CSV table of C-alpha atoms in Angstrom, one decimal:
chain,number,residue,atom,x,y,z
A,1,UNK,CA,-69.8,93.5,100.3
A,2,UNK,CA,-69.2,90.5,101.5
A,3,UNK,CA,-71.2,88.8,98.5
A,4,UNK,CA,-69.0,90.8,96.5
A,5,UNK,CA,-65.4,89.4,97.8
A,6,UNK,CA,-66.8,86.1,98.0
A,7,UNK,CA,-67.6,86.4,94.1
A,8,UNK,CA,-64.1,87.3,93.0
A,9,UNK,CA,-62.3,84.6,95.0
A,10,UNK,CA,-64.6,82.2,92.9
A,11,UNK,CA,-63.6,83.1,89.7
A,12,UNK,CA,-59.8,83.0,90.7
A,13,UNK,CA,-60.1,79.8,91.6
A,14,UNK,CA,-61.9,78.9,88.5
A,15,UNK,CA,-59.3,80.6,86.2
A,16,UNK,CA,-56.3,79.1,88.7
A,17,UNK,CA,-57.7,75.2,88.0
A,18,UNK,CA,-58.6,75.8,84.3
A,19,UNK,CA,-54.6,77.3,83.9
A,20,UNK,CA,-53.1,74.6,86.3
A,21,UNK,CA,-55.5,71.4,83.1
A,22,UNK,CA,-53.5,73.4,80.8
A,23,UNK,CA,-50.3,72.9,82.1
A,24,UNK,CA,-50.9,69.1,83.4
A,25,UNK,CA,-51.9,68.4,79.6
A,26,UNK,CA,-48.8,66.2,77.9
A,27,UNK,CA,-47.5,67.7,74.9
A,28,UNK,CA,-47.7,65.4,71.7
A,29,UNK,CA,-45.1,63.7,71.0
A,30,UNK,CA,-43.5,63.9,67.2
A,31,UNK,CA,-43.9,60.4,65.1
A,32,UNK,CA,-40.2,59.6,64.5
A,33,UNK,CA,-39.5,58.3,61.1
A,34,UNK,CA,-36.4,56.3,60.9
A,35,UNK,CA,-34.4,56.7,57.8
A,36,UNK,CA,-34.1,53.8,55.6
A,37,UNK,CA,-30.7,51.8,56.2
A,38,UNK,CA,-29.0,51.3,53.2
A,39,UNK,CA,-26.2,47.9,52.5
A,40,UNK,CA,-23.9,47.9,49.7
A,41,UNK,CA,-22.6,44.3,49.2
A,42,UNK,CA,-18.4,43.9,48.4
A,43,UNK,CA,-17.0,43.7,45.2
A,44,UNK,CA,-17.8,40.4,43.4
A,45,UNK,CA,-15.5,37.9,44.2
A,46,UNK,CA,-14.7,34.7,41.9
A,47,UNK,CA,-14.0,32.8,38.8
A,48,UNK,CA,-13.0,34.6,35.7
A,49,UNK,CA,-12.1,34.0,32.1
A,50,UNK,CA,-9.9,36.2,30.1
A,51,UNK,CA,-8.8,37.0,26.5
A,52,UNK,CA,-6.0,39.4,25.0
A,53,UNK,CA,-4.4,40.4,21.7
A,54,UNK,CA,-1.7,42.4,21.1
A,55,UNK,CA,1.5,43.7,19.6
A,56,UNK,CA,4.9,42.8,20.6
A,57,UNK,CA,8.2,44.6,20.0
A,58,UNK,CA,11.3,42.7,20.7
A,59,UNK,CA,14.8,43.2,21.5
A,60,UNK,CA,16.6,40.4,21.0
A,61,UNK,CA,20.0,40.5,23.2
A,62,UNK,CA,22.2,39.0,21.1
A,63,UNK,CA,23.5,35.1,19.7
A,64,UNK,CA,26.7,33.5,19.3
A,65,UNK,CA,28.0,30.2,17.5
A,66,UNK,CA,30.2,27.4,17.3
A,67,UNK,CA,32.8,28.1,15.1
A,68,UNK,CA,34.4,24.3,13.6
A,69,UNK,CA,37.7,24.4,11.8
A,70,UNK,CA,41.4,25.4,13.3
A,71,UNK,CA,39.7,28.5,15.3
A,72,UNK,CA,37.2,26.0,17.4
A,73,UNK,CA,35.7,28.7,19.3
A,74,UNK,CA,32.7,30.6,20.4
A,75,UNK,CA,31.7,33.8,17.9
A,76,UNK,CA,28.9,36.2,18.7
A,77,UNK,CA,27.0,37.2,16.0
A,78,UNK,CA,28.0,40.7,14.6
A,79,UNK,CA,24.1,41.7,14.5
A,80,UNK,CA,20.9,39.9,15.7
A,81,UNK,CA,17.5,41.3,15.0
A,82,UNK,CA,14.1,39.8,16.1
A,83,UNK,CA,11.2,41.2,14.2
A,84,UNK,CA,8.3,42.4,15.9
A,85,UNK,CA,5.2,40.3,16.0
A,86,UNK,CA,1.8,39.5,17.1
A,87,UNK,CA,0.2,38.0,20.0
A,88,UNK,CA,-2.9,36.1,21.4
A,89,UNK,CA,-3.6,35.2,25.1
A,90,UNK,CA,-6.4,33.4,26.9
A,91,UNK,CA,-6.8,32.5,30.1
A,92,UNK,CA,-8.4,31.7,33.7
A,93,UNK,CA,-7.9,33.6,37.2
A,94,UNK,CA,-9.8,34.2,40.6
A,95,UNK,CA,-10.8,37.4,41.8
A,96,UNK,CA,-10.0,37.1,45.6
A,97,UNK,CA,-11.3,40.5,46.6
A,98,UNK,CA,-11.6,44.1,45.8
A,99,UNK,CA,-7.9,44.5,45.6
A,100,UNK,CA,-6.3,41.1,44.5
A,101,UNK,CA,-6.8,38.7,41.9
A,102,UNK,CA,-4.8,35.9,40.3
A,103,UNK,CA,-4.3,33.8,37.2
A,104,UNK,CA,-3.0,31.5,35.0
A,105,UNK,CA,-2.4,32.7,31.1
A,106,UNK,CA,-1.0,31.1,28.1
A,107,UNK,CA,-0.1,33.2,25.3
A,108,UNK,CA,1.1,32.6,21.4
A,109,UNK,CA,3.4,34.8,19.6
A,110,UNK,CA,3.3,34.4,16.0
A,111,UNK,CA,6.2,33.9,13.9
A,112,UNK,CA,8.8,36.5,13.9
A,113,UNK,CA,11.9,36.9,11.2
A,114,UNK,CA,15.6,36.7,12.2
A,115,UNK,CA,18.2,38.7,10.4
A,116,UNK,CA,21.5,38.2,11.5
A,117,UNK,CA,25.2,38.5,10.4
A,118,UNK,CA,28.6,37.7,11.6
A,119,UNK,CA,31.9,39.5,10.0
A,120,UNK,CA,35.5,38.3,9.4
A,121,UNK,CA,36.8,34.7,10.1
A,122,UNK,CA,33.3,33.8,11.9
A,123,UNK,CA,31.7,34.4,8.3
A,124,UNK,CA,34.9,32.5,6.0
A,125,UNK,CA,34.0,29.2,4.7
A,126,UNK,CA,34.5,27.1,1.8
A,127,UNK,CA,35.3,29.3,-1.4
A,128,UNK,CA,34.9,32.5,1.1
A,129,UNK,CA,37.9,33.5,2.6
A,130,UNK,CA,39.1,36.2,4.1
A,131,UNK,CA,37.3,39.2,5.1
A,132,UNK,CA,33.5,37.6,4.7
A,133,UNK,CA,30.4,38.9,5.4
A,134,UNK,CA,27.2,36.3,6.2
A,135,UNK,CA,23.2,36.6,6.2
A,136,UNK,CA,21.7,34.3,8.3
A,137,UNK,CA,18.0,33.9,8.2
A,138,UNK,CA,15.4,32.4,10.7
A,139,UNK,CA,12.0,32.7,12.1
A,140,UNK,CA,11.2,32.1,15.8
A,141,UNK,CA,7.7,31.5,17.6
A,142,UNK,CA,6.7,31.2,21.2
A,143,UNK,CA,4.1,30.1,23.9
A,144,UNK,CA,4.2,31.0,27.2
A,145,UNK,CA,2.5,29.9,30.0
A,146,UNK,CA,2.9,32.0,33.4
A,147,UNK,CA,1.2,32.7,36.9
A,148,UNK,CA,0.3,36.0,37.6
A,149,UNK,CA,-0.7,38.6,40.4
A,150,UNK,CA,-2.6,41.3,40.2
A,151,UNK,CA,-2.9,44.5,42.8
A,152,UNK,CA,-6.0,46.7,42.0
A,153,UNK,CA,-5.0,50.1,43.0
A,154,UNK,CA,-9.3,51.8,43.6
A,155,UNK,CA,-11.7,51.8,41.6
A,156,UNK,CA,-12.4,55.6,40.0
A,157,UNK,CA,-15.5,56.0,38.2
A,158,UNK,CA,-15.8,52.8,35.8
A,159,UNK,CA,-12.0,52.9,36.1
A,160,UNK,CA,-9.4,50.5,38.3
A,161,UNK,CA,-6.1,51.1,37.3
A,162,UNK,CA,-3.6,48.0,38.2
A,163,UNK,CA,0.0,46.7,38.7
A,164,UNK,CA,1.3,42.9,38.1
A,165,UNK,CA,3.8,40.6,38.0
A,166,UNK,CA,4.5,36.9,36.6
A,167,UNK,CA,6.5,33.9,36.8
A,168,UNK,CA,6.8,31.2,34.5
A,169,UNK,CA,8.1,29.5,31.3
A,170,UNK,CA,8.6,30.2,27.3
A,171,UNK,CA,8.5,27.5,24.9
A,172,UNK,CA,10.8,29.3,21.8
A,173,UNK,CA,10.5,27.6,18.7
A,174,UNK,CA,13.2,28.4,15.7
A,175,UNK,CA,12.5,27.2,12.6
A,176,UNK,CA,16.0,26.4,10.7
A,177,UNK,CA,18.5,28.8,10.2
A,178,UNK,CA,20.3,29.7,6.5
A,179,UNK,CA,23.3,31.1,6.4
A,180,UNK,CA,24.9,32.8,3.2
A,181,UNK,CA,28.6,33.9,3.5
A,182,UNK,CA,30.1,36.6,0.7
A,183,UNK,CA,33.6,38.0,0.3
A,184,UNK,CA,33.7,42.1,1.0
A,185,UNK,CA,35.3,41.9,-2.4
A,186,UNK,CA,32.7,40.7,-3.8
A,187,UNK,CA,34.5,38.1,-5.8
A,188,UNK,CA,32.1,35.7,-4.7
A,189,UNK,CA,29.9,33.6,-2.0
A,190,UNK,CA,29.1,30.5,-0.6
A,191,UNK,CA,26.6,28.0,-1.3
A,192,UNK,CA,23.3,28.5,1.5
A,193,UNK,CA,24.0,26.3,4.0
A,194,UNK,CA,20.2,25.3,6.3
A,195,UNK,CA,21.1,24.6,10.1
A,196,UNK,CA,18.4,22.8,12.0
A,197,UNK,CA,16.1,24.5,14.1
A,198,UNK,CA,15.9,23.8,17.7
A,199,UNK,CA,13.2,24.6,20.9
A,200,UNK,CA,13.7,24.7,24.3
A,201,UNK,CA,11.8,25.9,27.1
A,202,UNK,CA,13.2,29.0,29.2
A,203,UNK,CA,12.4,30.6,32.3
A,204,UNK,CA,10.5,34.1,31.9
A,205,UNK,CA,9.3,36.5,33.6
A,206,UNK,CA,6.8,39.6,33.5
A,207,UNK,CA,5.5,43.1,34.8
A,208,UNK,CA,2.4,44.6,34.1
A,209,UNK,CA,0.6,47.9,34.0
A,210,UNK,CA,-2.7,49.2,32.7
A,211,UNK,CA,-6.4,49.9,33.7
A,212,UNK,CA,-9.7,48.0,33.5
A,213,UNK,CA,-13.2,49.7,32.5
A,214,UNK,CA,-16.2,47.8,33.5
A,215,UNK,CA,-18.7,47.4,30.9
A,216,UNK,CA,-20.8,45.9,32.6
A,217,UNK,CA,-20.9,44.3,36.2
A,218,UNK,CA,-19.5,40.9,35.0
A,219,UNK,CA,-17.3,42.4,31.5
A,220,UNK,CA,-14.2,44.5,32.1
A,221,UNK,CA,-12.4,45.9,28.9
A,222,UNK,CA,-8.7,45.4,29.7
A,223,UNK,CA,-6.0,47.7,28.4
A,224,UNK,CA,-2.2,47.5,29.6
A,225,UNK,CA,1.3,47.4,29.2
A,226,UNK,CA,3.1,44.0,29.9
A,227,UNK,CA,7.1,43.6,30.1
A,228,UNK,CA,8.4,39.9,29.9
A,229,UNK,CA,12.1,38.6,29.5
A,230,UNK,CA,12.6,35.4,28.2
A,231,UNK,CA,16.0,33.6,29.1
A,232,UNK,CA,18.6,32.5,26.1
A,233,UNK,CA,18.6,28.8,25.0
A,234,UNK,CA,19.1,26.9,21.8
A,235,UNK,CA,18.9,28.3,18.3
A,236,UNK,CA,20.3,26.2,16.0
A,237,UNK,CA,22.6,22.9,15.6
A,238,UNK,CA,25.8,21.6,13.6
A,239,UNK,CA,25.9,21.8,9.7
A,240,UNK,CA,28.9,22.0,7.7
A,241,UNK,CA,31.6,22.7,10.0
A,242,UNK,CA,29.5,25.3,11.7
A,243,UNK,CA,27.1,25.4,15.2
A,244,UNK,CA,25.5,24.9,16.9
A,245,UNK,CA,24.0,28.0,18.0
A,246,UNK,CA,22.1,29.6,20.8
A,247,UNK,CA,20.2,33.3,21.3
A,248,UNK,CA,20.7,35.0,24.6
A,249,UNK,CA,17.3,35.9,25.4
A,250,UNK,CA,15.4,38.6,24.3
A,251,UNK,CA,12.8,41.2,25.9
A,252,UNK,CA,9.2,41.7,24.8
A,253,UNK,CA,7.2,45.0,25.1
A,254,UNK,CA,3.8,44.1,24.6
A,255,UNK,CA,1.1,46.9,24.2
A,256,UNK,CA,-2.0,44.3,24.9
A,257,UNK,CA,-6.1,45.0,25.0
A,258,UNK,CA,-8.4,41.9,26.3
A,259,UNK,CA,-11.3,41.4,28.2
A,260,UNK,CA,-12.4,39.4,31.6
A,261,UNK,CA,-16.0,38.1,32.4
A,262,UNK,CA,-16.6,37.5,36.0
A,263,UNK,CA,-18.6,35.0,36.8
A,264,UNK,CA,-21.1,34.6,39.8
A,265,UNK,CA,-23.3,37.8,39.6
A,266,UNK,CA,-23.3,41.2,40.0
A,267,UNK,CA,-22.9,42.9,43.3
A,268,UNK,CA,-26.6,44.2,44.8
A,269,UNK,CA,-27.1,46.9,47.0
A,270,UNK,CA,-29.7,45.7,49.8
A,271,UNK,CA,-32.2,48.8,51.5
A,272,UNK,CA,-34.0,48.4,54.9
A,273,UNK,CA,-36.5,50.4,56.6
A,274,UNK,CA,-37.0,50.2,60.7
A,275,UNK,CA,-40.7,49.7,61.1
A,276,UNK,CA,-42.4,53.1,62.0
A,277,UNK,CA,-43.8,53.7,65.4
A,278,UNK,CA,-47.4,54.3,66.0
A,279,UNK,CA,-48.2,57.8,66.6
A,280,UNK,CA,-49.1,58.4,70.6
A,281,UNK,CA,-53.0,58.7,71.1
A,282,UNK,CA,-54.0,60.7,74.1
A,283,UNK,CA,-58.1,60.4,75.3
């Protein structure tokens, strides 16, 4: 019996310590992976260049003369139309950061027709008298130089819409003006008299709108909308008892595609990996 008891309290004691290894045994640990870090650089930031065409519409604001003679006053023309024209730009600019860039254009617009007239005593001269009608005939061109400022509002897709603003100056350029004055009556008209053209420059100022579409990381296609009013100046001088003249200004609408190359590179995106950790051994 006693054999017996002493038997059975052996294998307890067995089965107890082989339980209690089991428990004292560490668990493995998991290898932790770290996932891999990844750095997108900022918008690229620099130098560009620039180029634009376009199409201009123009409203002309009016333009008055010198009347010589007994009246010796200032007439406003009756009518004063400015053709619409085209226009080329090129230019150079700074793109400060993801949100703001500046620069410095010069644009051309090319030559645009003047049709004016002027009724009554403004129009009577020479073997016209009376109620007169006259045509008077110019062409004007223009180059513009201004400093601008850009706000990018986020970039959507390939897209980055934008607003703007300008300041700066217009060089106008008329070429001489012929004037023709007719009686209503039709009983008959003056000889064309040619005023000289004058240029000036004139303070001007702009507003812009549109969107840019990256074609590639250093070419954006540029398409917009830019406003610019040009102040009045002188048009014309003295000829025949008549001017000289001026133009009031005139406002530009300018629907305008171009295109700006970046230049310094293309913005990378940088990817780090933590080093793994050797997996625990256990002996």
């Amino acid at each position: 019996m006693r054999r017996t008891l002493f038997g059975a309290f052996a294998v307890m004691l067995a089965a107890g310590a082989s339980h209690a290894a089991d428990v004292a045994q560490p668990a493995m640990d998991p290898v932790l992976m770290s996932a891999p870090e990844v750095t997108v650089q900022e918008a690229a930031t620099g130098w560009y260049l620039r180029g634009d065409a376009g199409y201009a519409f123009k409203d002309m604001k009016g333009a008055k003369f010198y009347q010589g003679g007994s009246s010796a006053s200032t007439t406003d023309f009756s009518s004063a139309h400015l053709k619409d024209s085209f226009l080329l730009g090129a230019g150079v600019g700074y793109q400060i950061n993801s949100a703001l860039r500046t620069d410095l254009t010069f644009d051309y617009l090319s030559r645009s027709k003047f049709e004016g007239s002027t009724h009554g005593s403004g129009a009577a001269f020479g073997a016209c008298v009376g109620n007169c009608t006259s045509s008077d005939i110019s062409h004007m061109r223009a180059y513009s130089l201004l400093a601008n400022a850009y706000v990018d509002l986020g970039t959507f897709g390939y897209v980055t819409p934008y607003v703007g603003g300008g300041l700066g100056g217009t060089y106008v350029k008329w070429d001489k003006l012929k004037n023709t004055s007719c009686a209503d009556n039709g009983s008959g008209c003056d000889s064309t008299v040619e005023h000289g053209g004058k240029g000036s420059w004139r303070f001007t100022y702009a507003l812009m709108a549109g969107a840019t579409v990256d074609v590639t990381c250093n070419l954006k296609a540029d398409i917009g909308y830019r406003y610019r009013h040009v102040e009045g100046g002188d048009m014309f001088g003295f000829a025949s008892n008549g001017g000289p003249g001026s133009d009031k200004g005139f406002d530009v609408h300018e629907a305008r595609v171009g295109a700006r190359y970046l230049f310094g590179g293309c913005p990378q995106a940088s990817v780090t990996y933590d080093e793994p950790q050797p997996p625990l051994v256990y002996k």
